[in-house]
Every structure is written in C-alpha cells, then in structure tokens.
Amino acid sequence: MENKNNRYIRFDWAMKRLLRNKTNFGVLEGFLTTLLNEKITIQKLLESESNQEDEFDKYNRVDMLAEDSKGELILIEVQNNNEYAYFQRMLFGASKLVTEYINRGDSYEKVRKVYSINIVYFSLGHGKDIVYHGKTEFKGIHSGDILELTPFQKQTFKVDAVSQLYPEYYILKVNEFNKIAKSPLEEWIYYLNTGEIPDSAKAPGLDEARQRLKLERMTKDELKAYYRHLDNIVILRDNIFTERAEGRAEGRAEGITEGRTEALTETARNLKKLGVPLSTVSEATGLSLDEISKL
C-alpha cells in the first residue's frame, strides 16, 4: 500500500527542475534501465529544446537529452496534449540528433545511436498496448529473412543486428494504464500516470525517486510554481476540450456553458487527484470548497 504521507513530484516537472542535477541521475538511470532492459549509466546531459519560449509549449511538453556511458544519445520527451503529427515529430527529433552529433568529414561509422523515448498523456494512434517499441529492420521480400550484419561489421560496430545501428523509438501511453502494476516497467508507468509510488514498488530508480522527488522537499516558492504548472497543464487540456465543445455546439450558448462547466469540474477533479490543496483548486477553477470536496 502507498504511504499517504508521501506525495511525489510529477515526472515532467522533475525533468525541468530536478533530474538535470547529477546527484539525481539515479532516478533517470533507473527508468531507462527498466525500459531498455539493460544497465544505463548517464554520462552527461546535452543541449535539448527544453526551454521553449512559446507559452503553450512551455507547459505542454518537456524534453531532455542524455548521453550514456557508451556514447549513445537518449532523448526523453513528455507530451501533455494531443498532437496529430506526433509520429512525424518523433522522426524529426531523432533524425536531427543523428545529423547534429556527427562532425563534418567523419565517416558514417561515427553516426551515434539514438533512442527516442516518448511519454505521452494523450491517445496516440490506435492500439491495445501501453508501451510500443519501434526499430528498423530489413526484411527479404521473397524469402522473408532479416538482413544481418557480417561478422566483420559486428566486430567493428560492436552490435549484433542492423536494427541496433538505427534510431529506436519507445512510446509510453501512460494515461491508458489502469491496472495493478505487476512488473518493474508497469510500476514506473503507474508513477508516471498517478504521481504515486506504492511502498511495494521495487523497480530500479523508484527508490531514488522516493528520496528525491517528495513534495515536502520543496520550498514554499517552489511549491507555488509547481502548483501553477499543474494548473496550467489541466487548463491547457480543458481549453482544447472547450474549443472542441464550442465547435460542436456551433454557437449554441447553452451547449457552450455546459461544456465550460464540465471542463472546470474536470479540472478540479484532476487537480484534486494530483494532491493540489483544495484552496488552490478553488482559486484556479472558481468552484467552491464544498463543490470540490464532493467530486
């Protein structure tokens, strides 16, 4: 069971403010080790697109670029709101890294391995699973065999398969996980979805998260900024919901009002679930404390 006295910081906020500190690399290393199923040690963080100027993007997404001990590049991105062309965005991000992190004149064997890890809080594509893995393989049109590396290439590139030379993609559809966590990866997804870490969770990195990502470690000013961040995330989602509701209502005042009321109620419900104080929820939504307590 989860200890209710322990509340934890959302992963996207931690990426912005805490996980960039070398002393907190253990949290990220544990997450990556669990997802990639191999021991990952972060060597350093590199420049990424994290500091967006656009007000929408600032709350909608956050990304982090790490280099591991093998010189591989790992791009982690959290996306809060729907983006219909997100698949192409993943491709662009990985391709950009491939071209940026090779020096002009270097041979192609210097191309860096890229992992694109995408934590999405919206329904991306159509599928039944919560974690998807994409990689590049070359399959024979006639024989159906997978094209392999020669022994010399394996020895030179220090990999076993052609797919290991190409970018690999992971998509974690965390909002769609509503089960009891039965594996280390599901324990991580449970935390990404709820912001909670049950006492029974043993996945690599979660113990470090318990120690370093507690809300009680934050100063009053940090907490205020954090709660504003949560408010903005929910408001951004609700703005999209309201715009769609208004479009469907085609100007019918009654429908618009109903959509807005529903959006505010959903905002309050989400903030309450995230552990935001009821007074802050009331301030953000305009609902009374009594209305919020009944949600």
Short mmCIF file of C-alpha atoms in Angstrom, two decimals:
data_model
loop_
_atom_site.label_atom_id
_atom_site.label_comp_id
_atom_site.label_asym_id
_atom_site.label_seq_id
_atom_site.Cartn_x
_atom_site.Cartn_y
_atom_site.Cartn_z
CA MET A 1 0.00 0.00 0.00
CA GLU A 2 1.12 3.59 -0.65
CA ASN A 3 2.02 5.73 2.33
CA LYS A 4 -0.39 8.66 2.03
CA ASN A 5 2.10 10.91 3.83
CA ASN A 6 4.41 10.64 0.83
CA ARG A 7 3.42 12.64 -2.24
CA TYR A 8 5.73 12.93 -5.20
CA ILE A 9 6.53 15.47 -7.88
CA ARG A 10 5.27 14.84 -11.41
CA PHE A 11 7.92 13.44 -13.72
CA ASP A 12 7.76 16.31 -16.26
CA TRP A 13 8.36 18.91 -13.53
CA ALA A 14 11.19 16.78 -12.13
CA MET A 15 12.73 16.73 -15.62
CA LYS A 16 12.58 20.51 -15.77
CA ARG A 17 13.93 21.27 -12.31
CA LEU A 18 15.48 18.27 -10.52
CA LEU A 19 16.65 15.44 -12.75
CA ARG A 20 19.17 17.66 -14.53
CA ASN A 21 21.24 17.63 -11.35
CA LYS A 22 23.92 14.93 -11.47
CA THR A 23 23.08 13.82 -7.92
CA ASN A 24 19.61 12.85 -9.19
CA PHE A 25 20.76 10.88 -12.24
CA GLY A 26 19.89 7.66 -10.38
CA VAL A 27 16.17 8.31 -10.98
CA LEU A 28 16.63 8.66 -14.75
CA GLU A 29 19.10 5.78 -14.92
CA GLY A 30 16.63 3.52 -13.14
CA PHE A 31 13.81 4.49 -15.51
CA LEU A 32 15.97 3.94 -18.61
CA THR A 33 17.41 0.68 -17.28
CA THR A 34 13.86 -0.61 -16.69
CA LEU A 35 12.58 0.48 -20.11
CA LEU A 36 15.57 -0.53 -22.27
CA ASN A 37 16.20 -3.71 -20.26
CA GLU A 38 19.92 -3.04 -19.94
CA LYS A 39 22.04 -1.18 -17.41
CA ILE A 40 22.15 2.51 -18.37
CA THR A 41 24.63 4.95 -16.87
CA ILE A 42 24.18 8.62 -17.78
CA GLN A 43 27.46 10.30 -18.59
CA LYS A 44 26.10 13.81 -19.07
CA LEU A 45 23.14 15.86 -20.24
CA LEU A 46 23.33 17.69 -23.57
CA GLU A 47 21.51 20.68 -25.04
CA SER A 48 17.89 20.00 -25.94
CA GLU A 49 14.78 22.02 -26.81
CA SER A 50 13.60 22.18 -23.21
CA ASN A 51 13.48 25.94 -22.78
CA GLN A 52 10.57 26.73 -25.07
CA GLU A 53 9.60 30.36 -25.40
CA ASP A 54 6.08 29.59 -26.56
CA GLU A 55 3.72 29.74 -23.57
CA PHE A 56 1.72 26.72 -24.76
CA ASP A 57 4.81 24.57 -25.40
CA LYS A 58 6.33 25.53 -22.05
CA TYR A 59 3.63 23.57 -20.23
CA ASN A 60 2.62 21.17 -22.97
CA ARG A 61 5.94 19.37 -23.28
CA VAL A 62 9.39 18.97 -21.82
CA ASP A 63 12.38 17.13 -23.22
CA MET A 64 15.79 16.05 -22.02
CA LEU A 65 18.80 14.77 -23.96
CA ALA A 66 21.26 12.43 -22.23
CA GLU A 67 24.44 10.71 -23.31
CA ASP A 68 25.13 7.33 -21.74
CA SER A 69 28.45 5.67 -20.95
CA LYS A 70 28.55 4.08 -24.43
CA GLY A 71 28.18 7.45 -26.17
CA GLU A 72 24.58 6.74 -27.20
CA LEU A 73 22.04 9.57 -27.29
CA ILE A 74 18.78 9.23 -25.36
CA LEU A 75 16.04 11.78 -26.00
CA ILE A 76 13.22 11.71 -23.44
CA GLU A 77 10.11 13.75 -24.20
CA VAL A 78 6.93 14.24 -22.20
CA GLN A 79 3.93 15.46 -24.20
CA ASN A 80 0.80 16.55 -22.32
CA ASN A 81 -1.62 17.44 -25.10
CA ASN A 82 -2.73 15.85 -28.33
CA GLU A 83 -0.57 16.37 -31.42
CA TYR A 84 -1.88 14.63 -34.52
CA ALA A 85 1.53 14.66 -36.27
CA TYR A 86 3.45 13.38 -33.24
CA PHE A 87 4.77 10.34 -35.12
CA GLN A 88 6.48 12.67 -37.60
CA ARG A 89 7.74 14.80 -34.74
CA MET A 90 9.45 11.73 -33.24
CA LEU A 91 11.11 11.04 -36.59
CA PHE A 92 12.26 14.65 -36.95
CA GLY A 93 13.71 14.74 -33.43
CA ALA A 94 15.72 11.54 -33.87
CA SER A 95 16.89 12.48 -37.37
CA LYS A 96 18.03 15.88 -36.14
CA LEU A 97 20.18 14.27 -33.46
CA VAL A 98 21.75 11.88 -35.99
CA THR A 99 22.89 14.78 -38.17
CA GLU A 100 23.81 17.20 -35.38
CA TYR A 101 26.04 14.82 -33.46
CA ILE A 102 28.44 13.86 -36.22
CA ASN A 103 31.33 16.07 -37.27
CA ARG A 104 31.69 17.13 -40.89
CA GLY A 105 34.13 14.81 -42.61
CA ASP A 106 33.62 11.92 -40.17
CA SER A 107 32.95 8.51 -41.66
CA TYR A 108 29.43 7.12 -41.36
CA GLU A 109 30.51 4.62 -38.73
CA LYS A 110 30.65 7.62 -36.37
CA VAL A 111 26.86 8.06 -36.54
CA ARG A 112 25.55 7.94 -32.98
CA LYS A 113 22.89 5.52 -31.77
CA VAL A 114 19.71 7.39 -30.81
CA TYR A 115 16.87 6.32 -28.52
CA SER A 116 13.69 8.40 -28.74
CA ILE A 117 11.58 7.87 -25.61
CA ASN A 118 8.14 9.44 -25.67
CA ILE A 119 5.90 9.67 -22.61
CA VAL A 120 2.51 10.77 -23.93
CA TYR A 121 -0.54 11.80 -21.92
CA PHE A 122 -2.94 11.57 -24.84
CA SER A 123 -4.25 8.80 -27.09
CA LEU A 124 -1.61 8.44 -29.81
CA GLY A 125 -2.66 6.23 -32.69
CA HIS A 126 -4.83 3.17 -32.28
CA GLY A 127 -3.57 0.17 -30.32
CA LYS A 128 -4.22 -2.03 -27.29
CA ASP A 129 -0.85 -1.87 -25.52
CA ILE A 130 0.56 0.86 -23.26
CA VAL A 131 4.20 0.58 -24.38
CA TYR A 132 5.31 0.36 -28.01
CA HIS A 133 8.83 -0.19 -29.38
CA GLY A 134 9.82 0.71 -32.93
CA LYS A 135 13.05 -0.24 -34.70
CA THR A 136 14.37 -0.57 -38.26
CA GLU A 137 14.80 -4.00 -39.85
CA PHE A 138 15.29 -5.03 -43.46
CA LYS A 139 13.13 -7.99 -44.43
CA GLY A 140 13.54 -10.02 -47.62
CA ILE A 141 10.62 -9.51 -50.00
CA HIS A 142 10.87 -13.07 -51.34
CA SER A 143 12.42 -15.13 -48.55
CA GLY A 144 11.16 -13.20 -45.55
CA ASP A 145 14.58 -13.34 -43.85
CA ILE A 146 16.01 -10.43 -41.83
CA LEU A 147 19.16 -8.88 -43.31
CA GLU A 148 22.06 -9.41 -40.90
CA LEU A 149 25.48 -7.88 -40.31
CA THR A 150 28.63 -9.65 -41.43
CA PRO A 151 30.99 -10.91 -38.70
CA PHE A 152 33.38 -8.05 -39.57
CA GLN A 153 30.61 -5.46 -39.19
CA LYS A 154 29.55 -6.96 -35.85
CA GLN A 155 33.10 -6.74 -34.57
CA THR A 156 33.66 -3.22 -35.93
CA PHE A 157 30.36 -1.67 -34.81
CA LYS A 158 30.10 -3.76 -31.59
CA VAL A 159 26.45 -4.65 -32.21
CA ASP A 160 24.66 -7.86 -33.18
CA ALA A 161 21.90 -6.62 -35.50
CA VAL A 162 21.35 -3.98 -38.19
CA SER A 163 18.47 -2.53 -36.16
CA GLN A 164 20.93 -1.58 -33.40
CA LEU A 165 22.59 0.91 -35.75
CA TYR A 166 19.36 2.83 -36.33
CA PRO A 167 17.27 5.06 -34.03
CA GLU A 168 14.85 3.17 -31.81
CA TYR A 169 11.57 4.59 -30.59
CA TYR A 170 9.58 3.94 -27.41
CA ILE A 171 6.07 5.25 -26.81
CA LEU A 172 4.59 5.04 -23.31
CA LYS A 173 0.84 5.75 -23.34
CA VAL A 174 0.67 6.26 -19.60
CA ASN A 175 -2.91 7.56 -19.36
CA GLU A 176 -4.20 4.23 -20.61
CA PHE A 177 -2.71 2.23 -17.74
CA ASN A 178 -5.40 1.46 -15.18
CA LYS A 179 -4.26 -1.89 -13.80
CA ILE A 180 -2.29 -3.10 -10.81
CA ALA A 181 1.43 -2.87 -11.59
CA LYS A 182 2.85 -6.40 -11.94
CA SER A 183 6.26 -5.68 -13.48
CA PRO A 184 9.02 -3.10 -12.93
CA LEU A 185 8.03 -1.25 -16.12
CA GLU A 186 4.38 -1.14 -15.03
CA GLU A 187 5.50 0.25 -11.65
CA TRP A 188 7.17 3.10 -13.49
CA ILE A 189 4.12 3.68 -15.69
CA TYR A 190 1.91 3.73 -12.59
CA TYR A 191 4.08 6.53 -11.15
CA LEU A 192 4.09 8.43 -14.48
CA ASN A 193 0.29 8.15 -14.60
CA THR A 194 -0.63 8.90 -10.98
CA GLY A 195 2.39 10.58 -9.39
CA GLU A 196 2.25 7.88 -6.70
CA ILE A 197 4.88 5.28 -5.78
CA PRO A 198 3.44 2.36 -3.77
CA ASP A 199 5.64 1.04 -0.96
CA SER A 200 5.67 -2.34 -2.74
CA ALA A 201 7.26 -0.91 -5.94
CA LYS A 202 10.82 -2.18 -6.42
CA ALA A 203 11.70 -1.04 -9.96
CA PRO A 204 15.18 0.48 -10.45
CA GLY A 205 15.14 4.23 -9.84
CA LEU A 206 11.90 4.35 -7.85
CA ASP A 207 13.69 4.16 -4.51
CA GLU A 208 15.78 7.18 -5.59
CA ALA A 209 12.55 8.89 -6.68
CA ARG A 210 11.06 8.26 -3.23
CA GLN A 211 14.02 10.00 -1.63
CA ARG A 212 14.47 12.90 -4.05
CA LEU A 213 11.06 13.70 -5.53
CA LYS A 214 8.97 14.21 -2.40
CA LEU A 215 6.79 17.32 -2.40
CA GLU A 216 7.83 18.02 1.18
CA ARG A 217 11.40 18.69 0.00
CA MET A 218 10.24 21.75 -1.96
CA THR A 219 10.30 25.30 -0.63
CA LYS A 220 7.10 27.36 -0.47
CA ASP A 221 8.06 29.26 -3.63
CA GLU A 222 8.89 26.02 -5.44
CA LEU A 223 5.53 24.57 -4.40
CA LYS A 224 3.68 27.63 -5.69
CA ALA A 225 5.47 27.35 -9.04
CA TYR A 226 4.76 23.62 -9.13
CA TYR A 227 1.04 24.06 -8.46
CA ARG A 228 0.87 26.76 -11.13
CA HIS A 229 2.45 24.25 -13.51
CA LEU A 230 -0.22 21.66 -12.65
CA ASP A 231 -2.96 24.27 -13.07
CA ASN A 232 -1.62 25.26 -16.48
CA ILE A 233 -1.40 21.66 -17.69
CA VAL A 234 -5.00 20.98 -16.77
CA ILE A 235 -6.19 24.34 -18.11
CA LEU A 236 -4.42 23.70 -21.43
CA ARG A 237 -6.18 20.35 -21.72
CA ASP A 238 -9.51 21.89 -20.81
CA ASN A 239 -9.08 24.74 -23.28
CA ILE A 240 -8.77 22.17 -26.04
CA PHE A 241 -11.81 20.33 -24.69
CA THR A 242 -13.81 23.56 -24.51
CA GLU A 243 -12.81 24.65 -28.02
CA ARG A 244 -13.96 21.31 -29.39
CA ALA A 245 -17.18 21.51 -27.38
CA GLU A 246 -17.85 25.01 -28.71
CA GLY A 247 -17.18 23.89 -32.27
CA ARG A 248 -19.63 21.02 -31.93
CA ALA A 249 -22.23 23.29 -30.34
CA GLU A 250 -21.90 25.71 -33.28
CA GLY A 251 -22.55 28.73 -31.15
CA ARG A 252 -25.36 27.35 -29.05
CA ALA A 253 -24.95 29.27 -25.77
CA GLU A 254 -26.43 26.50 -23.69
CA GLY A 255 -24.02 23.90 -25.02
CA ILE A 256 -21.03 26.17 -24.56
CA THR A 257 -21.92 26.93 -20.95
CA GLU A 258 -22.39 23.26 -20.22
CA GLY A 259 -19.04 22.43 -21.84
CA ARG A 260 -17.23 25.05 -19.80
CA THR A 261 -18.84 23.90 -16.55
CA GLU A 262 -17.87 20.32 -17.32
CA ALA A 263 -14.32 21.44 -18.15
CA LEU A 264 -13.99 23.31 -14.84
CA THR A 265 -15.31 20.31 -12.95
CA GLU A 266 -12.85 18.03 -14.70
CA THR A 267 -10.04 20.49 -13.98
CA ALA A 268 -10.90 20.47 -10.29
CA ARG A 269 -11.15 16.68 -10.23
CA ASN A 270 -7.71 16.29 -11.87
CA LEU A 271 -6.03 18.83 -9.59
CA LYS A 272 -7.56 17.18 -6.56
CA LYS A 273 -6.29 13.79 -7.74
CA LEU A 274 -2.79 15.27 -8.09
CA GLY A 275 -2.86 16.33 -4.44
CA VAL A 276 -3.24 20.07 -5.01
CA PRO A 277 -4.66 21.84 -1.89
CA LEU A 278 -8.42 22.43 -2.16
CA SER A 279 -7.98 26.18 -1.65
CA THR A 280 -5.67 26.30 -4.70
CA VAL A 281 -8.14 24.22 -6.73
CA SER A 282 -10.92 26.64 -5.77
CA GLU A 283 -8.79 29.60 -6.81
CA ALA A 284 -7.93 28.03 -10.17
CA THR A 285 -11.47 26.92 -11.10
CA GLY A 286 -13.84 29.28 -9.26
CA LEU A 287 -15.67 26.32 -7.70
CA SER A 288 -16.49 26.43 -4.00
CA LEU A 289 -14.68 24.25 -1.46
CA ASP A 290 -17.95 22.41 -0.87
CA GLU A 291 -18.37 21.63 -4.59
CA ILE A 292 -14.77 20.45 -4.84
CA SER A 293 -14.99 18.21 -1.76
CA LYS A 294 -17.94 16.37 -3.36
CA LEU A 295 -16.00 15.49 -6.53
#
